[in-house]
Tab-separated table of C-alpha atoms and ligand atoms in Angstrom:
chain	number	residue	atom	x	y	z
A	64	UNK	CA	0.000	0.000	0.000
A	65	UNK	CA	1.304	3.478	-0.906
A	66	UNK	CA	0.559	6.669	1.000
A	67	UNK	CA	-0.432	9.836	-0.885
A	68	UNK	CA	-0.571	13.045	1.136
A	69	UNK	CA	-3.215	15.664	0.306
A	70	UNK	CA	-2.812	19.312	1.327
A	71	UNK	CA	-6.279	20.572	0.327
A	72	UNK	CA	-6.877	21.710	3.905
A	73	UNK	CA	-4.009	24.225	3.636
A	74	UNK	CA	-5.493	27.532	2.539
A	75	UNK	CA	-2.427	29.755	2.126
A	76	UNK	CA	-0.135	29.600	-0.937
A	77	UNK	CA	2.925	30.287	1.239
A	78	UNK	CA	2.030	27.417	3.592
A	79	UNK	CA	1.430	25.117	0.618
A	80	UNK	CA	5.004	25.662	-0.544
A	81	UNK	CA	6.262	24.946	2.979
A	82	UNK	CA	4.310	21.698	3.203
A	83	UNK	CA	5.613	20.466	-0.179
A	84	UNK	CA	9.164	21.027	1.085
A	85	UNK	CA	8.349	19.095	4.298
A	86	UNK	CA	6.738	16.246	2.308
A	87	UNK	CA	9.820	16.081	0.061
A	88	UNK	CA	11.757	15.054	3.174
A	89	UNK	CA	9.113	12.651	4.462
A	90	UNK	CA	8.367	8.971	3.786
A	91	UNK	CA	5.268	9.871	1.729
A	92	UNK	CA	5.091	7.823	-1.486
A	93	UNK	CA	3.096	10.473	-3.356
A	94	UNK	CA	2.072	14.073	-2.997
A	95	UNK	CA	-1.653	14.243	-3.877
A	96	UNK	CA	-2.524	17.487	-5.717
A	97	UNK	CA	-6.237	18.246	-5.334
A	98	UNK	CA	-7.348	20.668	-8.027
A	99	UNK	CA	-10.852	22.203	-7.856
A	100	UNK	CA	-12.317	24.617	-10.436
A	101	UNK	CA	-15.335	26.042	-8.568
A	102	UNK	CA	-17.600	24.413	-11.199
A	103	UNK	CA	-17.372	20.629	-10.704
A	104	UNK	CA	-17.236	21.387	-6.983
A	105	UNK	CA	-18.061	24.768	-5.496
A	106	UNK	CA	-14.568	25.123	-4.046
A	107	UNK	CA	-11.667	26.577	-6.044
A	108	UNK	CA	-8.215	25.195	-5.319
A	109	UNK	CA	-4.865	25.401	-7.153
A	110	UNK	CA	-5.062	27.573	-10.256
A	111	UNK	CA	-2.868	26.295	-13.103
A	112	UNK	CA	0.157	28.555	-12.417
A	113	UNK	CA	0.294	27.511	-8.758
A	114	UNK	CA	-0.224	23.837	-9.666
A	115	UNK	CA	2.742	24.060	-12.080
A	116	UNK	CA	4.898	25.825	-9.469
A	117	UNK	CA	4.144	23.230	-6.757
A	118	UNK	CA	4.645	20.272	-9.093
A	119	UNK	CA	8.085	21.653	-9.986
A	120	UNK	CA	8.867	21.980	-6.270
A	121	UNK	CA	7.904	18.379	-5.487
A	122	UNK	CA	10.597	15.687	-5.496
A	123	UNK	CA	8.068	12.918	-4.773
A	124	UNK	CA	5.817	10.968	-7.153
A	125	UNK	CA	2.874	13.251	-7.973
A	126	UNK	CA	-0.774	12.186	-8.024
A	127	UNK	CA	-3.036	14.867	-9.530
A	128	UNK	CA	-6.752	14.683	-8.673
A	129	UNK	CA	-8.718	16.931	-11.060
A	130	UNK	CA	-12.083	17.913	-9.580
A	131	UNK	CA	-12.719	20.034	-12.674
A	132	UNK	CA	-15.239	20.194	-15.510
A	133	UNK	CA	-12.545	20.780	-18.155
A	134	UNK	CA	-9.513	18.539	-17.468
A	135	UNK	CA	-7.873	19.143	-20.891
A	136	UNK	CA	-6.739	22.674	-20.066
A	137	UNK	CA	-5.010	21.373	-16.929
A	138	UNK	CA	-3.508	18.274	-18.569
A	139	UNK	CA	-1.925	20.238	-21.421
A	140	UNK	CA	-0.161	22.517	-18.880
A	141	UNK	CA	1.241	19.734	-16.678
A	142	UNK	CA	1.720	16.723	-18.974
A	143	UNK	CA	5.431	17.415	-19.446
A	144	UNK	CA	6.110	17.947	-15.741
A	145	UNK	CA	6.921	15.235	-13.162
A	146	UNK	CA	3.347	13.889	-12.992
A	147	UNK	CA	2.833	10.180	-12.318
A	148	UNK	CA	-0.985	9.970	-12.342
A	149	UNK	CA	-3.839	12.207	-13.409
A	150	UNK	CA	-7.318	11.287	-12.198
A	151	UNK	CA	-10.497	12.751	-13.721
A	152	UNK	CA	-14.057	12.403	-12.425
A	153	UNK	CA	-16.569	10.074	-14.097
A	154	UNK	CA	-19.321	12.624	-13.323
A	155	UNK	CA	-18.013	15.378	-15.629
A	156	UNK	CA	-20.006	16.046	-18.749
A	157	UNK	CA	-17.201	15.398	-21.258
A	158	UNK	CA	-16.047	12.679	-23.689
A	159	UNK	CA	-14.029	10.797	-21.068
A	160	UNK	CA	-12.488	8.209	-23.409
A	161	UNK	CA	-10.601	10.874	-25.345
A	162	UNK	CA	-9.352	12.562	-22.170
A	163	UNK	CA	-8.165	9.271	-20.680
A	164	UNK	CA	-6.367	8.481	-23.950
A	165	UNK	CA	-4.725	11.933	-23.880
A	166	UNK	CA	-3.394	11.215	-20.374
A	167	UNK	CA	-2.107	7.758	-21.365
A	168	UNK	CA	-0.554	9.078	-24.588
A	169	UNK	CA	1.355	11.554	-22.402
A	170	UNK	CA	2.933	8.556	-20.614
A	171	UNK	CA	1.020	9.331	-17.428
A	172	UNK	CA	-1.123	6.846	-15.467
A	173	UNK	CA	-4.821	7.551	-16.032
A	174	UNK	CA	-7.235	7.353	-13.115
A	175	UNK	CA	-10.992	7.694	-12.939
A	176	UNK	CA	-12.652	8.966	-9.768
A	177	UNK	CA	-16.113	8.149	-8.400
A	178	UNK	CA	-17.580	10.746	-6.059
A	179	UNK	CA	-19.284	9.742	-2.816
A	180	UNK	CA	-22.862	9.469	-4.139
A	181	UNK	CA	-22.088	8.100	-7.611
A	182	UNK	CA	-22.728	4.463	-8.495
A	183	UNK	CA	-19.631	2.407	-9.301
A	184	UNK	CA	-21.514	1.176	-12.407
A	185	UNK	CA	-20.748	4.467	-14.170
A	186	UNK	CA	-17.067	3.544	-14.611
A	187	UNK	CA	-17.786	0.222	-16.425
A	188	UNK	CA	-17.220	1.702	-19.944
A	189	UNK	CA	-13.768	2.962	-18.905
A	190	UNK	CA	-12.236	-0.036	-17.117
A	191	UNK	CA	-9.989	-0.947	-20.046
A	192	UNK	CA	-8.790	2.653	-20.414
A	193	UNK	CA	-7.578	3.372	-16.871
A	194	UNK	CA	-4.705	2.324	-14.638
A	195	UNK	CA	-6.516	3.165	-11.395
A	196	UNK	CA	-9.911	3.862	-9.844
A	197	UNK	CA	-10.162	6.533	-7.167
A	198	UNK	CA	-13.037	5.918	-4.762
A	199	UNK	CA	-13.995	9.048	-2.811
A	200	UNK	CA	-14.761	8.171	0.811
A	201	UNK	CA	-15.882	11.760	1.426
A	202	UNK	CA	-17.766	14.241	-0.783
A	203	UNK	CA	-15.300	15.780	-3.247
A	204	UNK	CA	-14.336	19.372	-2.476
A	205	UNK	CA	-13.012	19.614	1.078
A	206	UNK	CA	-10.401	18.120	3.376
A	207	UNK	CA	-11.100	17.289	7.008
A	208	UNK	CA	-14.340	15.317	6.475
A	209	UNK	CA	-15.278	12.021	8.161
A	210	UNK	CA	-14.812	8.741	6.230
A	211	UNK	CA	-18.234	7.474	5.033
A	212	UNK	CA	-18.403	3.707	5.801
A	213	UNK	CA	-21.137	3.099	3.189
A	214	UNK	CA	-18.378	3.447	0.568
A	215	UNK	CA	-16.977	0.066	1.656
A	216	UNK	CA	-19.780	-1.651	-0.321
A	217	UNK	CA	-18.653	0.270	-3.412
A	218	UNK	CA	-15.006	-0.634	-2.831
A	219	UNK	CA	-15.920	-4.340	-2.895
A	220	UNK	CA	-17.154	-3.919	-6.497
A	221	UNK	CA	-13.860	-2.534	-7.816
A	222	UNK	CA	-12.245	-5.121	-10.128
A	223	UNK	CA	-9.046	-6.380	-8.505
A	224	UNK	CA	-6.966	-6.112	-11.682
A	225	UNK	CA	-7.012	-2.301	-11.508
A	226	UNK	CA	-5.201	-0.206	-8.905
A	227	UNK	CA	-7.570	0.962	-6.149
A	228	UNK	CA	-7.030	4.407	-4.610
A	229	UNK	CA	-9.220	5.533	-1.681
A	230	UNK	CA	-9.437	9.218	-0.867
A	231	UNK	CA	-10.921	11.054	2.095
A	232	UNK	CA	-11.188	10.809	5.874
A	233	UNK	CA	-8.371	8.293	6.230
A	234	UNK	CA	-6.590	8.135	9.581
A	235	UNK	CA	-5.045	5.477	11.828
A	236	UNK	CA	-8.532	4.068	12.564
A	237	UNK	CA	-10.285	4.152	9.196
A	238	UNK	CA	-7.254	2.832	7.315
A	239	UNK	CA	-8.084	-0.584	8.821
A	240	UNK	CA	-11.248	-0.635	6.693
A	241	UNK	CA	-9.417	-0.123	3.385
A	242	UNK	CA	-6.604	-2.699	3.566
A	243	UNK	CA	-7.247	-3.718	-0.062
A	244	UNK	CA	-6.372	-0.274	-1.362
A	245	UNK	CA	-3.172	0.063	-3.395
A	246	UNK	CA	-2.951	3.767	-2.614
A	247	UNK	CA	-4.636	5.685	0.190
A	248	UNK	CA	-4.905	9.466	0.289
A	249	UNK	CA	-4.755	11.194	3.636
A	250	UNK	CA	-4.616	14.941	4.273
A	251	UNK	CA	-5.721	16.379	7.582
A	252	UNK	CA	-4.650	13.330	9.635
A	253	UNK	CA	-1.113	13.265	8.223
A	254	UNK	CA	-0.638	17.052	8.244
A	255	UNK	CA	-1.180	17.051	12.025
A	256	UNK	CA	2.168	15.258	12.416
A	257	UNK	CA	3.695	14.365	9.054
A	258	UNK	CA	6.466	11.937	9.940
A	259	UNK	CA	4.762	10.139	12.822
A	260	UNK	CA	1.362	9.839	11.163
A	261	UNK	CA	2.709	8.544	7.832
A	262	UNK	CA	4.554	5.868	9.817
A	263	UNK	CA	1.382	5.052	11.805
A	264	UNK	CA	-0.539	4.554	8.549
A	265	UNK	CA	2.250	2.445	7.052
A	266	UNK	CA	2.278	0.244	10.148
A	267	UNK	CA	-1.505	-0.259	10.044
A	268	UNK	CA	-1.636	-1.529	6.485
B	1285	DX5	C1	-11.385	15.932	-1.134
B	1285	DX5	C2	-9.979	15.555	-1.621
B	1285	DX5	C3	-9.233	14.651	-0.669
B	1285	DX5	C4	-9.084	15.250	0.735
B	1285	DX5	C5	-8.368	14.278	1.638
B	1285	DX5	O1	-12.082	16.557	-2.176
B	1285	DX5	O2	-10.051	14.906	-2.876
B	1285	DX5	O3	-7.963	14.367	-1.240
B	1285	DX5	O4	-8.367	16.458	0.646
B	1285	DX5	O5	-8.134	14.943	2.857
B	1285	DX5	P1	-8.651	14.332	4.251
B	1285	DX5	O6	-7.698	13.191	4.548
B	1285	DX5	O7	-8.515	15.477	5.217
B	1285	DX5	O8	-10.049	13.846	4.049
B	1286	ZN	ZN1	-8.178	14.076	-3.586
C-alpha cells in the first residue's frame, strides 16, 4: 500500500510551498494534488500557475486529482512535468475516453474517480482505459471530512486487476477498513504530524 498526502486543507499559498518542502523530506510515497475549479465542486483550489509551481517543487511521485469540468486545459499545462498519475471524475459532462487516452498518450497513469454518491456502475465503460480507480470516501471538495463507511460496499465492487485508490477521511482508525487499497490518500490526519502519522498509517496496512 502506498501513502499519498493531500494538502487541500491548507489555505495559504505560502504554507502550501512549505508543506511540499516538508513532504519532500518525508516517507510519503506520493504528494496528492487536489485541483478544484469552482464548477465541478463549489470550491476553487490550485489555479494552473500555482499547480505548475508546486509540481516543480515536489521531489516525490505526484498524483493529480482533477475535480474540474474541463480537465484538458489542466492536462496540457502539466503533462510534461513530473506527474505520475492524473485522475479525472466520471461525473463530468465530457467525452471521457478521449481525455483518458490523452493522459495515457502523455505517458502518465490515467485514473478515474467516483464521487461519494455516484454508483460504481458508471465507470464500467472505462475499465480498459484506466490504470486506477479513485473511490472518494468523502464528498469531493473539502479536506477534514469524516470517512463514510457506506463506501466500503462500493469498494468491494472494484475489479481487482485495476489499482484501487481511496481518498478522504483516512486516519489510523479508518485505514483498517481499506486494507485492499493500493494507494490511500490522507490529508488532515497526516498534516497534524507528518512523519509520525505517515509511519502510523504504514504500520496499520
Ligand atoms: C477531497 C480531496 C481529498 C481530501 C483528503 O475533495 O479529494 O484528497 O483532501 O483529505 P482528508 O484526509 O482530510 O479527508
Ligand atoms: Zn483528492
